[in-house]
PDB file of C-alpha atoms in Angstrom:
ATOM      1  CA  UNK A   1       0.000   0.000   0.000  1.00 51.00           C
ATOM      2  CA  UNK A   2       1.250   3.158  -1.160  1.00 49.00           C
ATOM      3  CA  UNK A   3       1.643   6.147   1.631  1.00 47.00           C
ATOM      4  CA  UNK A   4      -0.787   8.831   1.942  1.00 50.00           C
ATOM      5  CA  UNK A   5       0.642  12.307   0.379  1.00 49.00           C
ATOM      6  CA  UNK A   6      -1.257  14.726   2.582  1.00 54.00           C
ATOM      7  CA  UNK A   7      -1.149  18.304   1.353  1.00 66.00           C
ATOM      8  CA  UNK A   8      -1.627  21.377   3.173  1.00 79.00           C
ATOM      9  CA  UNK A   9      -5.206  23.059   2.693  1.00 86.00           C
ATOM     10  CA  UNK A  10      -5.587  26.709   1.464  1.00 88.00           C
ATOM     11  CA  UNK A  11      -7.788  28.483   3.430  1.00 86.00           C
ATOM     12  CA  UNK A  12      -9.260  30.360   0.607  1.00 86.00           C
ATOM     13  CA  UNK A  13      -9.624  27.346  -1.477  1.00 90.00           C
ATOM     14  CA  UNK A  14     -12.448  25.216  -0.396  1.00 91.00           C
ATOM     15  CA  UNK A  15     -12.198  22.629  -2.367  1.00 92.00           C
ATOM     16  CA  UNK A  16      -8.250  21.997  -0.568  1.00 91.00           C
ATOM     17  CA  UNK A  17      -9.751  21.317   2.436  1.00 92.00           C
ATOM     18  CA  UNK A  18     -10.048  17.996   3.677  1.00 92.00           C
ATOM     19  CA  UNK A  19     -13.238  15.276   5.556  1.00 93.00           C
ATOM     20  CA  UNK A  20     -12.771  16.156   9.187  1.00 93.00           C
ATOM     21  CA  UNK A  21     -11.730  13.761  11.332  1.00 91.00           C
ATOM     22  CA  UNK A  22     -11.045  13.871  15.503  1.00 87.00           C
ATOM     23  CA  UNK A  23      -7.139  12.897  14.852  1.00 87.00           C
ATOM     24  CA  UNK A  24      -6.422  15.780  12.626  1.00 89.00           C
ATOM     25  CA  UNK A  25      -6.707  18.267  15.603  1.00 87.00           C
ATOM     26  CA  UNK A  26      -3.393  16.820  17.239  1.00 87.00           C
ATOM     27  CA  UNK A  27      -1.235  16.588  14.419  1.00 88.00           C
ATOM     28  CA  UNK A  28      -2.191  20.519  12.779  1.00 89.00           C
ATOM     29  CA  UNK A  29      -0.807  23.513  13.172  1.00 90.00           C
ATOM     30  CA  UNK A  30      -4.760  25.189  14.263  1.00 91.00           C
ATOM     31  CA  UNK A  31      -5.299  26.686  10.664  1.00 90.00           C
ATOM     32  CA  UNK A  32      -8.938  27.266  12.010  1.00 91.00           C
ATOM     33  CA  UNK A  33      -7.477  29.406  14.568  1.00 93.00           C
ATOM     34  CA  UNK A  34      -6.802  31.816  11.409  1.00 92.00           C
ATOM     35  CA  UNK A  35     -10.224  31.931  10.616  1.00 92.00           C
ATOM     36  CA  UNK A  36     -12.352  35.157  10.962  1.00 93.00           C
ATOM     37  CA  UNK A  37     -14.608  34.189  14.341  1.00 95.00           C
ATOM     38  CA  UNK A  38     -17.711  35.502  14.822  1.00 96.00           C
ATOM     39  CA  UNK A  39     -19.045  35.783  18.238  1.00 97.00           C
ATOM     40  CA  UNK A  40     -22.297  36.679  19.905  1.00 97.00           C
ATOM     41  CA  UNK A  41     -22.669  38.705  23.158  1.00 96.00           C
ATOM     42  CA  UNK A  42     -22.880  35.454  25.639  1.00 97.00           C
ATOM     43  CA  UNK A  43     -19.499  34.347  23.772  1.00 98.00           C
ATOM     44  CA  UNK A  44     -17.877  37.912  25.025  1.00 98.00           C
ATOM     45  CA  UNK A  45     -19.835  37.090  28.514  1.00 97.00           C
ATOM     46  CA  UNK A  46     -18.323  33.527  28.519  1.00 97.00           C
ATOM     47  CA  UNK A  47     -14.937  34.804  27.435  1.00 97.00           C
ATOM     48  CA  UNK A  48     -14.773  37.449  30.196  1.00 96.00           C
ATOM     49  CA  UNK A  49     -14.339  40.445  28.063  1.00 96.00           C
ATOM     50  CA  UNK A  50     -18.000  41.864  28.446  1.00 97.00           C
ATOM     51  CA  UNK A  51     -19.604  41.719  32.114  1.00 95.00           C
ATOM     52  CA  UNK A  52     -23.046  40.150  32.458  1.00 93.00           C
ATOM     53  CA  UNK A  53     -24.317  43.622  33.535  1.00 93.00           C
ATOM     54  CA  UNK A  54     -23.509  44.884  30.249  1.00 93.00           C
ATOM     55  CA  UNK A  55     -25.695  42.851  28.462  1.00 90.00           C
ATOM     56  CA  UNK A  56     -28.633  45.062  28.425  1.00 91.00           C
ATOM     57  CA  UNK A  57     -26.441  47.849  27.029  1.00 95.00           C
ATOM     58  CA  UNK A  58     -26.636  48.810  22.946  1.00 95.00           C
ATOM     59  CA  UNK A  59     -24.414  45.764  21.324  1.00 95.00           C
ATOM     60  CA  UNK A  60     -23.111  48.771  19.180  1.00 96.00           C
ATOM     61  CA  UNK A  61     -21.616  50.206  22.649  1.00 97.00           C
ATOM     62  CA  UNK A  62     -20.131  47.442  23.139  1.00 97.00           C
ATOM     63  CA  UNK A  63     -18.549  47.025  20.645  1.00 97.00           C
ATOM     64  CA  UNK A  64     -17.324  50.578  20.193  1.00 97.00           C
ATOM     65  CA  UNK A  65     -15.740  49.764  23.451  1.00 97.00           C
ATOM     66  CA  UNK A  66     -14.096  46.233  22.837  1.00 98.00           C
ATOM     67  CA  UNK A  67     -13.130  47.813  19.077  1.00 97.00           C
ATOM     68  CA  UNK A  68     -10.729  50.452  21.480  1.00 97.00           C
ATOM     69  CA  UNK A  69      -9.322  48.186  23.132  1.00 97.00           C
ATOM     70  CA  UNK A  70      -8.392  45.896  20.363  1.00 96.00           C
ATOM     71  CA  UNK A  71     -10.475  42.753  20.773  1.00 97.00           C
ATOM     72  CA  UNK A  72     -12.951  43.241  18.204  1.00 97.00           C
ATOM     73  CA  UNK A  73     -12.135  43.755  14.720  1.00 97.00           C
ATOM     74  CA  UNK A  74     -16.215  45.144  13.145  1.00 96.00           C
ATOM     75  CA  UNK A  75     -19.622  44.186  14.363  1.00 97.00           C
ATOM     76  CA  UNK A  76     -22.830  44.255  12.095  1.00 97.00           C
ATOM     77  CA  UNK A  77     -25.466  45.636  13.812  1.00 95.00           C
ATOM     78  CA  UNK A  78     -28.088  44.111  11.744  1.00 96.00           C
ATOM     79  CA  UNK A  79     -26.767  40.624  13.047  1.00 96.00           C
ATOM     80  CA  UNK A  80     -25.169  41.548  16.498  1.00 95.00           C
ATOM     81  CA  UNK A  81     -22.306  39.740  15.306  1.00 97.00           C
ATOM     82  CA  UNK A  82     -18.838  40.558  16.916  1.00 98.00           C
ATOM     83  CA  UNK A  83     -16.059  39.475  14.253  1.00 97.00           C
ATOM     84  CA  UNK A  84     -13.014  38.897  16.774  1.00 97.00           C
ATOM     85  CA  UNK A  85      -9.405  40.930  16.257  1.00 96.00           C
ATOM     86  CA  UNK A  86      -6.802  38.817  14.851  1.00 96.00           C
ATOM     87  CA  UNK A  87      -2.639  39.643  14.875  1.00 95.00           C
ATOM     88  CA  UNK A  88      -1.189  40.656  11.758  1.00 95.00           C
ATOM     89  CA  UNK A  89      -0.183  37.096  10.994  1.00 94.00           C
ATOM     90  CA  UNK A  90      -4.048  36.166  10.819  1.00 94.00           C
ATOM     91  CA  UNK A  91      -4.150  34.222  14.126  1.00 95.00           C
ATOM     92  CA  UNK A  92      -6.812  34.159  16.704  1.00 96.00           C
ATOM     93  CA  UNK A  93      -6.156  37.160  19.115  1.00 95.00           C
ATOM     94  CA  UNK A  94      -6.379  33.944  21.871  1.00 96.00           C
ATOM     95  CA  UNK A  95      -3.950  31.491  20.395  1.00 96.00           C
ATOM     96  CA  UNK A  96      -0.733  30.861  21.951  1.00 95.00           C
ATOM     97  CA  UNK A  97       1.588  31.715  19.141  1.00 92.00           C
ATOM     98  CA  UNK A  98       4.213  28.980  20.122  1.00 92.00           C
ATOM     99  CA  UNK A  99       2.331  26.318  21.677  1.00 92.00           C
ATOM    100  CA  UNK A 100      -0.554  26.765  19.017  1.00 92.00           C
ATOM    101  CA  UNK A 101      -3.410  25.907  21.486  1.00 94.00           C
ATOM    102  CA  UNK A 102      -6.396  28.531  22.966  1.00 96.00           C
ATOM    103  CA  UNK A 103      -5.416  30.176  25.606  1.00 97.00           C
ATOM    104  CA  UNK A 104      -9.639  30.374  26.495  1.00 97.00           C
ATOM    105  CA  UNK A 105     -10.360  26.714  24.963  1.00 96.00           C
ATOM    106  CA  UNK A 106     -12.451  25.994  27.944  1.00 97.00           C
ATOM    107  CA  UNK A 107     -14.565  29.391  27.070  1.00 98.00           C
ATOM    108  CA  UNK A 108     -14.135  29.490  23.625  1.00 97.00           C
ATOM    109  CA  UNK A 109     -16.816  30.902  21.452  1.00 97.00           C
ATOM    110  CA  UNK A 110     -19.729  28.663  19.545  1.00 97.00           C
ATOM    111  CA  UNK A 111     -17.853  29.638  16.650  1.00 95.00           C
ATOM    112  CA  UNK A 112     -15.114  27.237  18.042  1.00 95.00           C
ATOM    113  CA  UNK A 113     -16.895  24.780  19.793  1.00 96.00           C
ATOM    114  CA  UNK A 114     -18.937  23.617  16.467  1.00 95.00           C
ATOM    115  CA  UNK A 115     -15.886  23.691  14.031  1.00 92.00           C
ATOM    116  CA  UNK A 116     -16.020  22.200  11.718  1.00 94.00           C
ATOM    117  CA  UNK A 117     -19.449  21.401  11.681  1.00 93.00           C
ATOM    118  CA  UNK A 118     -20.493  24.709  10.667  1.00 88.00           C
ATOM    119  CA  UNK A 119     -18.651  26.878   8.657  1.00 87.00           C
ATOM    120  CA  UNK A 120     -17.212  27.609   5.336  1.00 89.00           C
ATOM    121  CA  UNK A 121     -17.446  24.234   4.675  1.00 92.00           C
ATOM    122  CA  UNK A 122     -19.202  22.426   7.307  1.00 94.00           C
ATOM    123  CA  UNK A 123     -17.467  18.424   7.620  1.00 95.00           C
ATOM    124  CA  UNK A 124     -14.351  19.734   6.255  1.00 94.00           C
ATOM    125  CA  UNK A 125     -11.222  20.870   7.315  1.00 92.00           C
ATOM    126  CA  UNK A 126      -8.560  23.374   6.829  1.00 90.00           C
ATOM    127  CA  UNK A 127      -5.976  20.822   7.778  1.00 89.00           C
ATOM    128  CA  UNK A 128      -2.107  22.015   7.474  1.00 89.00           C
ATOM    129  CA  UNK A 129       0.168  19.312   9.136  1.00 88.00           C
ATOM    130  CA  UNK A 130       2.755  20.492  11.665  1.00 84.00           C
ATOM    131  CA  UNK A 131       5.556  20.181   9.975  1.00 73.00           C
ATOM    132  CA  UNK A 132       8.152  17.000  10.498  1.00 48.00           C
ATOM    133  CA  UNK A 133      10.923  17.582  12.552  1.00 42.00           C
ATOM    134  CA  UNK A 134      14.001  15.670  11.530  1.00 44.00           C
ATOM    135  CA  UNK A 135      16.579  14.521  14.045  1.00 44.00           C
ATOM    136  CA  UNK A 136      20.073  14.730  12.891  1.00 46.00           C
ATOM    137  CA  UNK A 137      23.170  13.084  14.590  1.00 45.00           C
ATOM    138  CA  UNK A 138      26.371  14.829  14.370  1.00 45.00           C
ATOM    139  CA  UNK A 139      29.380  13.140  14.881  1.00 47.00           C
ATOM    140  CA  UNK A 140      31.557  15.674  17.683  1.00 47.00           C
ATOM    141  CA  UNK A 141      35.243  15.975  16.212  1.00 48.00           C
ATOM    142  CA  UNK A 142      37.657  16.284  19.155  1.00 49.00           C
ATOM    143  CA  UNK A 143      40.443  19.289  18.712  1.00 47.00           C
ATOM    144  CA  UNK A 144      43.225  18.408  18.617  1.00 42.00           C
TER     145      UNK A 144
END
């Protein structure tokens, strides 16, 4: 049986990404954690970033607000949907650049918690594999 060539998905190219499966997660480098993520008020309540006493403010306050402070990138009023801030390298504002893993995963938005079931392309994947580290053994030479 011939190995598997497994190519990296391009985000932008839908039709690169692959079936999701549960063993993908460990062995990527979080390329959904580069994708825009909408959020709701109770996902800003959940996160911590908006207190539960805000909610009866005007979302559009809010978000004027979180916007300042650098945590959300727009909101659409018609939708009440937050889009959050990502660094200039596209990542989630709450990924741990080295590590790769959410800093919030235990309050992580819906957006998050239903990837990839909805989304772009819901059942599918973004999947980039982390790539292989090769060990290399170098002989020491003693000086003379």
């Amino acid at each position: 049986m011939k190995p598997q060539l497994i190519a990296a998905a391009e985000l932008d190219r839908l039709e690169t990404w692959q079936k999701y499966s549960a063993h993908m997660c460990g062995g990527c480098v979080s390329s959904c954690c580069t994708l825009p993520v909408e959020v709701k008020i109770k996902d800003l309540i959940r996160i911590g970033i908006v207190d539960e006493f805000e909610r009866g403010d005007p979302p559009k306050n809010i978000a004027k607000r979180l916007q300042k402070e650098g945590i959300v990138e727009r909101y659409n009023n018609k939708s009440e949907i937050f889009t959050l801030q990502r660094m200039s390298n596209n990542d989630c504002l709450y990924l741990d650049r080295k590590t790769r893993f959410c800093t919030i995963y235990d309050k992580r938005p819906d957006t998050c918690r239903n990837h990839p079931k909805i989304g772009p392309r819901p059942g599918y994947c973004a999947y980039k594999p982390k790539e292989v580290v090769r060990e290399t053994s170098f002989k020491t030479l003693d000086k003379f």
